[in-house]
Amino acid sequence: MTQTNGDRRSKRSRLPWAIDRWAGLPLTALSVVAASAVWILLSVIFSFPSGWERVFQSLVAAITLTMVFVIQHTQARHQAATQRKLDEILRVLPEADNSLLNLEHASDTELRATATSIARSAGPR
């Protein structure tokens, strides 16, 4: 049986990954817009009951906070995967500067120095 990407992820990673995939669907966005419109329409019809408004504000705050963590999680995974791919490219290129492999752990001064030296070595084109 072939595993999908979601099956190979750790148990901690599966839920945020699934939420991210589901939240990115156009149907999800349309559903959220429709539900919000219905909520607003019902609030107008019933003269904005304060209990409803508290529930709405609490839901929005909870969903926003959850999505911040979900987005951060998926972006971190994508960035880590991209970094590993770039590291592998640097390893196999004979003319590559292997000191760049650990550049993400460098200090700000080292990053600036590297950027300056790369710009100088590239020269005018």
Tab-separated table of N, CA, C and O in Angstrom:
chain	number	residue	atom	x	y	z
A	1	MET	N	0.843	-1.168	0.000
A	1	MET	CA	0.000	0.000	0.000
A	1	MET	C	0.892	1.237	0.000
A	1	MET	O	1.825	1.350	0.778
A	2	THR	N	0.609	2.184	-0.862
A	2	THR	CA	1.387	3.403	-0.969
A	2	THR	C	0.895	4.429	0.041
A	2	THR	O	-0.300	4.647	0.181
A	3	GLN	N	1.853	5.069	0.715
A	3	GLN	CA	1.487	6.090	1.679
A	3	GLN	C	1.383	7.440	0.991
A	3	GLN	O	2.160	7.756	0.101
A	4	THR	N	0.407	8.236	1.422
A	4	THR	CA	0.326	9.611	0.945
A	4	THR	C	1.180	10.476	1.851
A	4	THR	O	1.626	10.038	2.905
A	5	ASN	N	1.407	11.733	1.444
A	5	ASN	CA	2.213	12.630	2.266
A	5	ASN	C	1.644	12.773	3.668
A	5	ASN	O	2.372	12.840	4.640
A	6	GLY	N	0.322	12.824	3.802
A	6	GLY	CA	-0.304	12.972	5.102
A	6	GLY	C	-0.053	11.787	6.002
A	6	GLY	O	0.031	11.911	7.208
A	7	ASP	N	0.092	10.578	5.420
A	7	ASP	CA	0.311	9.365	6.207
A	7	ASP	C	1.721	9.316	6.782
A	7	ASP	O	1.953	8.706	7.808
A	8	ARG	N	2.698	9.913	6.121
A	8	ARG	CA	4.079	9.860	6.572
A	8	ARG	C	4.377	10.916	7.630
A	8	ARG	O	5.407	10.865	8.268
A	9	ARG	N	3.509	11.877	7.783
A	9	ARG	CA	3.728	12.935	8.759
A	9	ARG	C	3.532	12.387	10.170
A	9	ARG	O	2.831	11.422	10.374
A	10	SER	N	4.143	13.073	11.129
A	10	SER	CA	3.947	12.664	12.518
A	10	SER	C	2.498	12.924	12.912
A	10	SER	O	1.797	13.706	12.277
A	11	LYS	N	2.063	12.278	13.956
A	11	LYS	CA	0.685	12.460	14.404
A	11	LYS	C	0.410	13.917	14.759
A	11	LYS	O	-0.667	14.423	14.511
A	12	ARG	N	1.416	14.606	15.330
A	12	ARG	CA	1.255	16.022	15.687
A	12	ARG	C	1.083	16.892	14.462
A	12	ARG	O	0.484	17.952	14.525
A	13	SER	N	1.620	16.476	13.348
A	13	SER	CA	1.619	17.291	12.141
A	13	SER	C	0.408	17.040	11.248
A	13	SER	O	0.064	17.878	10.426
A	14	ARG	N	-0.240	15.917	11.393
A	14	ARG	CA	-1.345	15.569	10.498
A	14	ARG	C	-2.529	16.509	10.603
A	14	ARG	O	-3.095	16.914	9.594
A	15	LEU	N	-2.937	16.849	11.828
A	15	LEU	CA	-4.104	17.711	12.007
A	15	LEU	C	-3.880	19.118	11.442
A	15	LEU	O	-4.694	19.585	10.650
A	16	PRO	N	-2.771	19.807	11.799
A	16	PRO	CA	-2.556	21.126	11.182
A	16	PRO	C	-2.458	21.061	9.656
A	16	PRO	O	-2.941	21.943	8.955
A	17	TRP	N	-1.829	19.996	9.139
A	17	TRP	CA	-1.719	19.845	7.694
A	17	TRP	C	-3.102	19.695	7.067
A	17	TRP	O	-3.404	20.321	6.050
A	18	ALA	N	-3.952	18.870	7.679
A	18	ALA	CA	-5.304	18.665	7.148
A	18	ALA	C	-6.132	19.953	7.230
A	18	ALA	O	-6.860	20.287	6.292
A	19	ILE	N	-6.007	20.675	8.340
A	19	ILE	CA	-6.738	21.947	8.473
A	19	ILE	C	-6.266	22.935	7.422
A	19	ILE	O	-7.071	23.632	6.796
A	20	ASP	N	-4.953	22.996	7.199
A	20	ASP	CA	-4.405	23.909	6.192
A	20	ASP	C	-4.940	23.576	4.804
A	20	ASP	O	-5.335	24.470	4.050
A	21	ARG	N	-4.951	22.295	4.462
A	21	ARG	CA	-5.458	21.887	3.145
A	21	ARG	C	-6.947	22.211	3.017
A	21	ARG	O	-7.404	22.703	2.002
A	22	TRP	N	-7.725	21.926	4.054
A	22	TRP	CA	-9.161	22.184	4.036
A	22	TRP	C	-9.442	23.693	3.982
A	22	TRP	O	-10.303	24.141	3.223
A	23	ALA	N	-8.697	24.484	4.765
A	23	ALA	CA	-8.931	25.924	4.813
A	23	ALA	C	-8.562	26.598	3.490
A	23	ALA	O	-9.085	27.675	3.184
A	24	GLY	N	-7.693	25.974	2.717
A	24	GLY	CA	-7.277	26.562	1.451
A	24	GLY	C	-8.215	26.291	0.291
A	24	GLY	O	-8.016	26.809	-0.804
A	25	LEU	N	-9.246	25.500	0.518
A	25	LEU	CA	-10.181	25.188	-0.565
A	25	LEU	C	-11.114	26.371	-0.846
A	25	LEU	O	-11.577	27.030	0.082
A	26	PRO	N	-11.417	26.629	-2.117
A	26	PRO	CA	-12.342	27.712	-2.456
A	26	PRO	C	-13.729	27.515	-1.826
A	26	PRO	O	-14.357	28.480	-1.385
A	27	LEU	N	-14.173	26.271	-1.752
A	27	LEU	CA	-15.482	25.996	-1.152
A	27	LEU	C	-15.503	26.403	0.319
A	27	LEU	O	-16.515	26.893	0.821
A	28	THR	N	-14.395	26.234	1.019
A	28	THR	CA	-14.318	26.643	2.420
A	28	THR	C	-14.466	28.156	2.542
A	28	THR	O	-15.212	28.647	3.393
A	29	ALA	N	-13.778	28.888	1.691
A	29	ALA	CA	-13.875	30.348	1.724
A	29	ALA	C	-15.306	30.796	1.431
A	29	ALA	O	-15.845	31.685	2.117
A	30	LEU	N	-15.919	30.188	0.436
A	30	LEU	CA	-17.307	30.545	0.113
A	30	LEU	C	-18.249	30.203	1.262
A	30	LEU	O	-19.185	30.963	1.561
A	31	SER	N	-18.007	29.094	1.916
A	31	SER	CA	-18.840	28.696	3.057
A	31	SER	C	-18.706	29.689	4.207
A	31	SER	O	-19.698	30.036	4.854
A	32	VAL	N	-17.490	30.141	4.463
A	32	VAL	CA	-17.269	31.112	5.542
A	32	VAL	C	-17.960	32.431	5.218
A	32	VAL	O	-18.610	33.031	6.081
A	33	VAL	N	-17.846	32.874	3.984
A	33	VAL	CA	-18.511	34.121	3.572
A	33	VAL	C	-20.027	33.970	3.698
A	33	VAL	O	-20.714	34.856	4.224
A	34	ALA	N	-20.560	32.845	3.248
A	34	ALA	CA	-22.018	32.619	3.325
A	34	ALA	C	-22.476	32.549	4.780
A	34	ALA	O	-23.490	33.155	5.140
A	35	ALA	N	-21.749	31.836	5.621
A	35	ALA	CA	-22.123	31.733	7.034
A	35	ALA	C	-22.060	33.091	7.717
A	35	ALA	O	-22.944	33.431	8.523
A	36	SER	N	-21.054	33.883	7.383
A	36	SER	CA	-20.948	35.230	7.959
A	36	SER	C	-22.112	36.106	7.518
A	36	SER	O	-22.678	36.859	8.325
A	37	ALA	N	-22.472	36.009	6.248
A	37	ALA	CA	-23.605	36.798	5.743
A	37	ALA	C	-24.903	36.397	6.432
A	37	ALA	O	-25.704	37.259	6.831
A	38	VAL	N	-25.114	35.105	6.614
A	38	VAL	CA	-26.314	34.624	7.311
A	38	VAL	C	-26.307	35.110	8.759
A	38	VAL	O	-27.333	35.576	9.277
A	39	TRP	N	-25.157	35.020	9.417
A	39	TRP	CA	-25.052	35.475	10.806
A	39	TRP	C	-25.392	36.963	10.908
A	39	TRP	O	-26.137	37.386	11.799
A	40	ILE	N	-24.840	37.769	10.011
A	40	ILE	CA	-25.103	39.213	10.024
A	40	ILE	C	-26.579	39.484	9.740
A	40	ILE	O	-27.206	40.310	10.414
A	41	LEU	N	-27.140	38.791	8.771
A	41	LEU	CA	-28.560	38.978	8.435
A	41	LEU	C	-29.447	38.623	9.626
A	41	LEU	O	-30.364	39.379	9.970
A	42	LEU	N	-29.191	37.503	10.273
A	42	LEU	CA	-29.970	37.114	11.448
A	42	LEU	C	-29.780	38.110	12.591
A	42	LEU	O	-30.737	38.424	13.317
A	43	SER	N	-28.559	38.618	12.755
A	43	SER	CA	-28.312	39.615	13.796
A	43	SER	C	-29.113	40.885	13.538
A	43	SER	O	-29.651	41.486	14.465
A	44	VAL	N	-29.193	41.304	12.283
A	44	VAL	CA	-29.971	42.493	11.927
A	44	VAL	C	-31.457	42.238	12.195
A	44	VAL	O	-32.148	43.083	12.786
A	45	ILE	N	-31.935	41.088	11.798
A	45	ILE	CA	-33.358	40.758	11.984
A	45	ILE	C	-33.728	40.744	13.464
A	45	ILE	O	-34.790	41.236	13.859
A	46	PHE	N	-32.849	40.209	14.313
A	46	PHE	CA	-33.146	40.082	15.734
A	46	PHE	C	-32.517	41.197	16.564
A	46	PHE	O	-32.331	41.062	17.774
A	47	SER	N	-32.175	42.322	15.954
A	47	SER	CA	-31.654	43.527	16.631
A	47	SER	C	-30.353	43.288	17.401
A	47	SER	O	-30.176	43.764	18.520
A	48	PHE	N	-29.472	42.568	16.810
A	48	PHE	CA	-28.131	42.345	17.356
A	48	PHE	C	-28.131	41.926	18.823
A	48	PHE	O	-27.664	42.658	19.689
A	49	PRO	N	-28.635	40.741	19.141
A	49	PRO	CA	-28.613	40.276	20.532
A	49	PRO	C	-27.175	40.205	21.053
A	49	PRO	O	-26.279	39.708	20.365
A	50	SER	N	-26.948	40.725	22.244
A	50	SER	CA	-25.582	40.797	22.781
A	50	SER	C	-24.972	39.405	22.985
A	50	SER	O	-23.767	39.224	22.819
A	51	GLY	N	-25.779	38.435	23.336
A	51	GLY	CA	-25.258	37.064	23.505
A	51	GLY	C	-24.721	36.516	22.205
A	51	GLY	O	-23.681	35.865	22.172
A	52	TRP	N	-25.430	36.772	21.121
A	52	TRP	CA	-24.977	36.312	19.807
A	52	TRP	C	-23.668	36.975	19.421
A	52	TRP	O	-22.783	36.348	18.841
A	53	GLU	N	-23.571	38.266	19.722
A	53	GLU	CA	-22.354	38.995	19.357
A	53	GLU	C	-21.147	38.460	20.131
A	53	GLU	O	-20.060	38.339	19.573
A	54	ARG	N	-21.336	38.139	21.404
A	54	ARG	CA	-20.232	37.564	22.195
A	54	ARG	C	-19.808	36.212	21.626
A	54	ARG	O	-18.621	35.906	21.528
A	55	VAL	N	-20.789	35.398	21.252
A	55	VAL	CA	-20.475	34.094	20.660
A	55	VAL	C	-19.707	34.293	19.355
A	55	VAL	O	-18.690	33.634	19.102
A	56	PHE	N	-20.179	35.206	18.510
A	56	PHE	CA	-19.524	35.467	17.226
A	56	PHE	C	-18.093	35.943	17.445
A	56	PHE	O	-17.153	35.452	16.809
A	57	GLN	N	-17.897	36.892	18.363
A	57	GLN	CA	-16.550	37.414	18.624
A	57	GLN	C	-15.633	36.320	19.179
A	57	GLN	O	-14.459	36.242	18.807
A	58	SER	N	-16.171	35.481	20.045
A	58	SER	CA	-15.364	34.390	20.600
A	58	SER	C	-14.972	33.390	19.522
A	58	SER	O	-13.824	32.921	19.476
A	59	LEU	N	-15.915	33.048	18.645
A	59	LEU	CA	-15.616	32.123	17.551
A	59	LEU	C	-14.550	32.690	16.622
A	59	LEU	O	-13.609	31.984	16.234
A	60	VAL	N	-14.712	33.946	16.260
A	60	VAL	CA	-13.742	34.575	15.353
A	60	VAL	C	-12.361	34.602	15.993
A	60	VAL	O	-11.358	34.278	15.348
A	61	ALA	N	-12.280	34.952	17.279
A	61	ALA	CA	-10.984	34.991	17.965
A	61	ALA	C	-10.353	33.598	18.023
A	61	ALA	O	-9.153	33.446	17.756
A	62	ALA	N	-11.145	32.591	18.345
A	62	ALA	CA	-10.614	31.227	18.443
A	62	ALA	C	-10.147	30.712	17.084
A	62	ALA	O	-9.071	30.109	16.973
A	63	ILE	N	-10.917	30.951	16.060
A	63	ILE	CA	-10.552	30.489	14.717
A	63	ILE	C	-9.306	31.216	14.226
A	63	ILE	O	-8.402	30.609	13.650
A	64	THR	N	-9.239	32.519	14.489
A	64	THR	CA	-8.064	33.289	14.070
A	64	THR	C	-6.805	32.779	14.752
A	64	THR	O	-5.774	32.567	14.102
A	65	LEU	N	-6.871	32.573	16.053
A	65	LEU	CA	-5.709	32.075	16.782
A	65	LEU	C	-5.294	30.692	16.285
A	65	LEU	O	-4.102	30.428	16.061
A	66	THR	N	-6.252	29.827	16.065
A	66	THR	CA	-5.957	28.486	15.560
A	66	THR	C	-5.284	28.564	14.196
A	66	THR	O	-4.279	27.889	13.941
A	67	MET	N	-5.819	29.396	13.316
A	67	MET	CA	-5.255	29.491	11.965
A	67	MET	C	-3.853	30.088	11.972
A	67	MET	O	-3.025	29.730	11.135
A	68	VAL	N	-3.558	30.987	12.901
A	68	VAL	CA	-2.195	31.521	12.997
A	68	VAL	C	-1.213	30.379	13.261
A	68	VAL	O	-0.173	30.271	12.610
A	69	PHE	N	-1.562	29.500	14.191
A	69	PHE	CA	-0.671	28.376	14.496
A	69	PHE	C	-0.610	27.369	13.352
A	69	PHE	O	0.453	26.821	13.049
A	70	VAL	N	-1.727	27.116	12.697
A	70	VAL	CA	-1.749	26.181	11.567
A	70	VAL	C	-0.874	26.713	10.434
A	70	VAL	O	-0.052	25.989	9.867
A	71	ILE	N	-1.036	27.988	10.111
A	71	ILE	CA	-0.243	28.588	9.029
A	71	ILE	C	1.235	28.581	9.383
A	71	ILE	O	2.085	28.253	8.545
A	72	GLN	N	1.571	28.937	10.617
A	72	GLN	CA	2.967	28.930	11.045
A	72	GLN	C	3.561	27.532	10.929
A	72	GLN	O	4.682	27.350	10.467
A	73	HIS	N	2.806	26.528	11.341
A	73	HIS	CA	3.275	25.142	11.276
A	73	HIS	C	3.561	24.723	9.825
A	73	HIS	O	4.628	24.180	9.528
A	74	THR	N	2.612	24.976	8.938
A	74	THR	CA	2.796	24.532	7.556
A	74	THR	C	3.901	25.321	6.859
A	74	THR	O	4.670	24.753	6.086
A	75	GLN	N	4.018	26.617	7.154
A	75	GLN	CA	5.100	27.395	6.549
A	75	GLN	C	6.465	26.914	7.038
A	75	GLN	O	7.418	26.853	6.260
A	76	ALA	N	6.559	26.588	8.305
A	76	ALA	CA	7.833	26.089	8.849
A	76	ALA	C	8.222	24.773	8.186
A	76	ALA	O	9.391	24.549	7.861
A	77	ARG	N	7.249	23.888	7.981
A	77	ARG	CA	7.530	22.605	7.306
A	77	ARG	C	7.989	22.838	5.865
A	77	ARG	O	8.947	22.226	5.406
A	78	HIS	N	7.280	23.718	5.155
A	78	HIS	CA	7.657	23.999	3.761
A	78	HIS	C	9.047	24.619	3.692
A	78	HIS	O	9.847	24.266	2.825
A	79	GLN	N	9.334	25.535	4.603
A	79	GLN	CA	10.640	26.179	4.601
A	79	GLN	C	11.748	25.179	4.922
A	79	GLN	O	12.812	25.201	4.300
A	80	ALA	N	11.513	24.292	5.874
A	80	ALA	CA	12.514	23.282	6.217
A	80	ALA	C	12.770	22.349	5.032
A	80	ALA	O	13.923	22.008	4.737
A	81	ALA	N	11.717	21.954	4.344
A	81	ALA	CA	11.876	21.078	3.174
A	81	ALA	C	12.641	21.794	2.063
A	81	ALA	O	13.543	21.213	1.446
A	82	THR	N	12.307	23.036	1.823
A	82	THR	CA	13.003	23.820	0.798
A	82	THR	C	14.471	23.981	1.160
A	82	THR	O	15.355	23.855	0.298
A	83	GLN	N	14.748	24.258	2.433
A	83	GLN	CA	16.135	24.418	2.872
A	83	GLN	C	16.929	23.134	2.661
A	83	GLN	O	18.060	23.163	2.204
A	84	ARG	N	16.338	21.992	2.958
A	84	ARG	CA	17.034	20.716	2.754
A	84	ARG	C	17.319	20.468	1.277
A	84	ARG	O	18.364	19.947	0.910
A	85	LYS	N	16.379	20.828	0.422
A	85	LYS	CA	16.588	20.669	-1.022
A	85	LYS	C	17.723	21.569	-1.506
A	85	LYS	O	18.590	21.142	-2.288
A	86	LEU	N	17.732	22.815	-1.042
A	86	LEU	CA	18.800	23.735	-1.442
A	86	LEU	C	20.153	23.268	-0.916
A	86	LEU	O	21.163	23.373	-1.622
A	87	ASP	N	20.179	22.760	0.311
A	87	ASP	CA	21.431	22.216	0.861
A	87	ASP	C	21.954	21.079	0.001
A	87	ASP	O	23.152	20.977	-0.262
A	88	GLU	N	21.060	20.227	-0.449
A	88	GLU	CA	21.474	19.096	-1.288
A	88	GLU	C	22.033	19.590	-2.623
A	88	GLU	O	23.027	19.060	-3.118
A	89	ILE	N	21.429	20.614	-3.185
A	89	ILE	CA	21.950	21.189	-4.434
A	89	ILE	C	23.353	21.726	-4.210
A	89	ILE	O	24.262	21.499	-5.020
A	90	LEU	N	23.558	22.446	-3.082
A	90	LEU	CA	24.899	22.965	-2.786
A	90	LEU	C	25.917	21.843	-2.608
A	90	LEU	O	27.069	21.980	-3.002
A	91	ARG	N	25.493	20.744	-2.012
A	91	ARG	CA	26.429	19.630	-1.784
A	91	ARG	C	26.918	19.008	-3.088
A	91	ARG	O	28.043	18.557	-3.183
A	92	VAL	N	26.047	18.936	-4.101
A	92	VAL	CA	26.420	18.235	-5.325
A	92	VAL	C	27.089	19.126	-6.364
A	92	VAL	O	27.706	18.612	-7.287
A	93	LEU	N	26.988	20.426	-6.221
A	93	LEU	CA	27.653	21.318	-7.175
A	93	LEU	C	29.126	21.463	-6.798
A	93	LEU	O	29.450	21.919	-5.699
A	94	PRO	N	30.029	21.085	-7.696
A	94	PRO	CA	31.450	21.117	-7.345
A	94	PRO	C	31.966	22.538	-7.089
A	94	PRO	O	32.852	22.722	-6.265
A	95	GLU	N	31.415	23.537	-7.758
A	95	GLU	CA	31.912	24.904	-7.594
A	95	GLU	C	31.202	25.665	-6.470
A	95	GLU	O	31.507	26.819	-6.210
A	96	ALA	N	30.281	25.010	-5.768
A	96	ALA	CA	29.522	25.675	-4.708
A	96	ALA	C	30.379	25.887	-3.462
A	96	ALA	O	31.293	25.117	-3.180
A	97	ASP	N	30.075	26.958	-2.748
A	97	ASP	CA	30.755	27.265	-1.492
A	97	ASP	C	30.021	26.528	-0.376
A	97	ASP	O	28.935	26.925	0.039
A	98	ASN	N	30.612	25.439	0.119
A	98	ASN	CA	29.953	24.613	1.133
A	98	ASN	C	29.789	25.320	2.475
A	98	ASN	O	29.043	24.861	3.331
A	99	SER	N	30.471	26.440	2.671
A	99	SER	CA	30.287	27.182	3.922
A	99	SER	C	28.883	27.790	4.000
A	99	SER	O	28.434	28.172	5.068
A	100	LEU	N	28.199	27.849	2.868
A	100	LEU	CA	26.843	28.400	2.855
A	100	LEU	C	25.801	27.415	3.383
A	100	LEU	O	24.671	27.797	3.662
A	101	LEU	N	26.175	26.150	3.553
A	101	LEU	CA	25.216	25.137	3.984
A	101	LEU	C	24.607	25.439	5.351
A	101	LEU	O	23.456	25.127	5.603
A	102	ASN	N	25.364	26.026	6.250
A	102	ASN	CA	24.866	26.309	7.596
A	102	ASN	C	24.609	27.794	7.812
A	102	ASN	O	24.624	28.272	8.943
A	103	LEU	N	24.352	28.502	6.762
A	103	LEU	CA	24.178	29.949	6.839
A	103	LEU	C	22.965	30.351	7.683
A	103	LEU	O	22.965	31.408	8.296
A	104	GLU	N	21.946	29.490	7.762
A	104	GLU	CA	20.766	29.843	8.566
A	104	GLU	C	21.101	29.941	10.053
A	104	GLU	O	20.352	30.535	10.820
A	105	HIS	N	22.236	29.396	10.463
A	105	HIS	CA	22.649	29.468	11.864
A	105	HIS	C	23.661	30.584	12.107
A	105	HIS	O	24.132	30.746	13.231
A	106	ALA	N	23.980	31.357	11.072
A	106	ALA	CA	24.987	32.409	11.178
A	106	ALA	C	24.422	33.627	11.900
A	106	ALA	O	23.210	33.844	11.957
A	107	SER	N	25.334	34.424	12.446
A	107	SER	CA	24.923	35.678	13.090
A	107	SER	C	24.550	36.687	12.008
A	107	SER	O	24.831	36.494	10.815
A	108	ASP	N	23.930	37.786	12.415
A	108	ASP	CA	23.551	38.835	11.465
A	108	ASP	C	24.779	39.415	10.766
A	108	ASP	O	24.746	39.709	9.569
A	109	THR	N	25.866	39.558	11.501
A	109	THR	CA	27.106	40.085	10.922
A	109	THR	C	27.632	39.147	9.839
A	109	THR	O	28.036	39.594	8.762
A	110	GLU	N	27.612	37.850	10.127
A	110	GLU	CA	28.073	36.869	9.140
A	110	GLU	C	27.179	36.865	7.906
A	110	GLU	O	27.668	36.734	6.781
A	111	LEU	N	25.876	37.010	8.106
A	111	LEU	CA	24.958	37.071	6.956
A	111	LEU	C	25.267	38.278	6.071
A	111	LEU	O	25.303	38.162	4.845
A	112	ARG	N	25.467	39.441	6.701
A	112	ARG	CA	25.786	40.649	5.921
A	112	ARG	C	27.111	40.487	5.184
A	112	ARG	O	27.233	40.865	4.024
A	113	ALA	N	28.107	39.902	5.855
A	113	ALA	CA	29.413	39.695	5.226
A	113	ALA	C	29.296	38.751	4.034
A	113	ALA	O	29.910	38.979	2.990
A	114	THR	N	28.495	37.711	4.171
A	114	THR	CA	28.296	36.761	3.076
A	114	THR	C	27.608	37.441	1.901
A	114	THR	O	27.992	37.243	0.751
A	115	ALA	N	26.589	38.226	2.182
A	115	ALA	CA	25.867	38.930	1.114
A	115	ALA	C	26.805	39.876	0.372
A	115	ALA	O	26.771	39.956	-0.857
A	116	THR	N	27.669	40.561	1.120
A	116	THR	CA	28.620	41.487	0.500
A	116	THR	C	29.622	40.737	-0.371
A	116	THR	O	29.903	41.137	-1.499
A	117	SER	N	30.148	39.618	0.140
A	117	SER	CA	31.140	38.865	-0.636
A	117	SER	C	30.510	38.226	-1.872
A	117	SER	O	31.142	38.150	-2.920
A	118	ILE	N	29.285	37.785	-1.779
A	118	ILE	CA	28.600	37.206	-2.939
A	118	ILE	C	28.368	38.284	-3.989
A	118	ILE	O	28.570	38.058	-5.186
A	119	ALA	N	27.964	39.470	-3.543
A	119	ALA	CA	27.719	40.567	-4.480
A	119	ALA	C	29.029	40.952	-5.187
A	119	ALA	O	29.033	41.222	-6.391
A	120	ARG	N	30.148	40.982	-4.446
A	120	ARG	CA	31.434	41.328	-5.051
A	120	ARG	C	31.900	40.270	-6.044
A	120	ARG	O	32.429	40.586	-7.098
A	121	SER	N	31.696	39.002	-5.692
A	121	SER	CA	32.168	37.928	-6.575
A	121	SER	C	31.309	37.844	-7.844
A	121	SER	O	31.792	37.419	-8.887
A	122	ALA	N	30.028	38.251	-7.757
A	122	ALA	CA	29.173	38.238	-8.926
A	122	ALA	C	29.612	39.311	-9.908
A	122	ALA	O	29.583	39.124	-11.113
A	123	GLY	N	30.005	40.467	-9.368
A	123	GLY	CA	30.492	41.566	-10.190
A	123	GLY	C	29.445	42.076	-11.153
A	123	GLY	O	28.326	41.589	-11.209
A	124	PRO	N	29.813	43.098	-11.956
A	124	PRO	CA	28.865	43.645	-12.931
A	124	PRO	C	28.636	42.659	-14.080
A	124	PRO	O	29.553	41.966	-14.492
A	125	ARG	N	27.436	42.659	-14.543
A	125	ARG	CA	27.107	41.719	-15.622
A	125	ARG	C	26.756	42.456	-16.868
A	125	ARG	O	26.245	43.430	-16.992
